């Protein structure tokens, strides 16, 4: 019958389909495996990162999380012009003026904007924005690797290692600026890699200009978001320029002309970005000098030792074993070095990545010792170090030996997961409750009341959850201290209506404040540590 298909023809079509499928799989097997491995690691990463999203902001480094969140809160709830909310954003814990800016509030304002539009809980939005920016950082990371001529399949392996990294998983879910600065830092690195790659072959001037503009913009935003993160990426990008100039560049030019050509690209890109970052630091320092309690406390020249640490700290950290005290860091460094010793092709890139990883604690040793989340910024270079070291070894192996290299990658993924499950996973279930003191303050004071707080350093945890502005007297100043007088005078018509103070403070000190502010009653906080005095 005309138009019918015979059994033989069906068999022929099916046979051809299976043969073509087998041929396709043979040709693209490594690519398919890379994609599936990346999707598997990404799935595991997303599953872990969402655990504890509804926790309070006190699950880890509550000081820093609430310091970021309190600024977003007052952007949402204070009246005023948008520009003023950005350039004079509030962190109301040291009295008036309430603005004591640290980083440029790109992340804080983005969280406030999304919260205002969506109506979703601000704390949840803050965590989600941080997570999204982390995963968006995979785009510049991938582009950076491709600019280094890393095969796309291998680039996906690097992304898999980043996705499953315990440091990234845990800290990306916090209400912090880390992933924001990291995203822009990766953009700065990737766009500069694009510029350098374009110098090795005839490339359109427009493309180079566009890449330069985006490199400057991403560098500016990184420097504004977190200057310490930006300096790490400046160092890494500087190493990249040296790598291209002395290793990759095959142009038939005298060495001094090559160096000049790279300087012509680097100076404007680095210079403009650094200039903006320095200008913001100068501006923020000026604003902080207007606050009586901040001017001698958190301006840049008062934080030199805190930021950079001491030679003794560096000696202890790098020679005394502090660097390898962390299990994941020790395992990754050991794993990478073993692979690197047996490898060849990517050795320079691996060593450069290792230097970039170490430059953070080398420059800011005290910050890295005191605040573990600082490792977030440079962890990508540990990922690159491990990845380049493994592929360096794989390049040297032949035949079935390369299977061993693949198994090593799998082993490192399992190691990363093990460390996460052992050290970070339990922390995400520790939903630290809101301090009882914050609840009592909120219930017994009015929205615009100012609270004088003792015994809690200058941590915004209580002011944030009490939703009250505060003077946090971390120095335990007497009423005749010039700083105390100036801070109280600056309040003008805004009076101190309550005082939170530990029960074990000297009675003479407490009575002095009771008489000065005319407190008439007090409430004992249930946890037994604090008393709340009220007018």
Tab-separated table of N, CA, C and O in Angstrom, residues 39 85 139 146 220 427:
chain	number	residue	atom	x	y	z
A	39	UNK	N	26.471	19.999	37.141
A	39	UNK	CA	25.071	20.083	37.569
A	39	UNK	C	24.861	19.355	38.896
A	39	UNK	O	24.083	19.806	39.752
A	85	UNK	N	20.222	58.628	51.853
A	85	UNK	CA	20.203	57.288	52.459
A	85	UNK	C	21.412	56.466	52.020
A	85	UNK	O	21.848	55.571	52.741
A	139	UNK	N	29.881	33.143	36.305
A	139	UNK	CA	29.995	33.635	34.927
A	139	UNK	C	31.363	34.266	34.686
A	139	UNK	O	32.088	33.852	33.768
A	146	UNK	N	38.354	30.749	30.402
A	146	UNK	CA	38.375	30.648	28.938
A	146	UNK	C	39.399	31.614	28.341
A	146	UNK	O	40.027	31.305	27.320
A	220	UNK	N	35.893	49.453	40.396
A	220	UNK	CA	35.350	50.507	41.258
A	220	UNK	C	34.327	49.940	42.236
A	220	UNK	O	34.360	50.220	43.440
A	427	UNK	N	26.261	24.069	61.998
A	427	UNK	CA	26.060	25.472	62.366
A	427	UNK	C	24.792	26.049	61.751
A	427	UNK	O	24.182	26.962	62.318
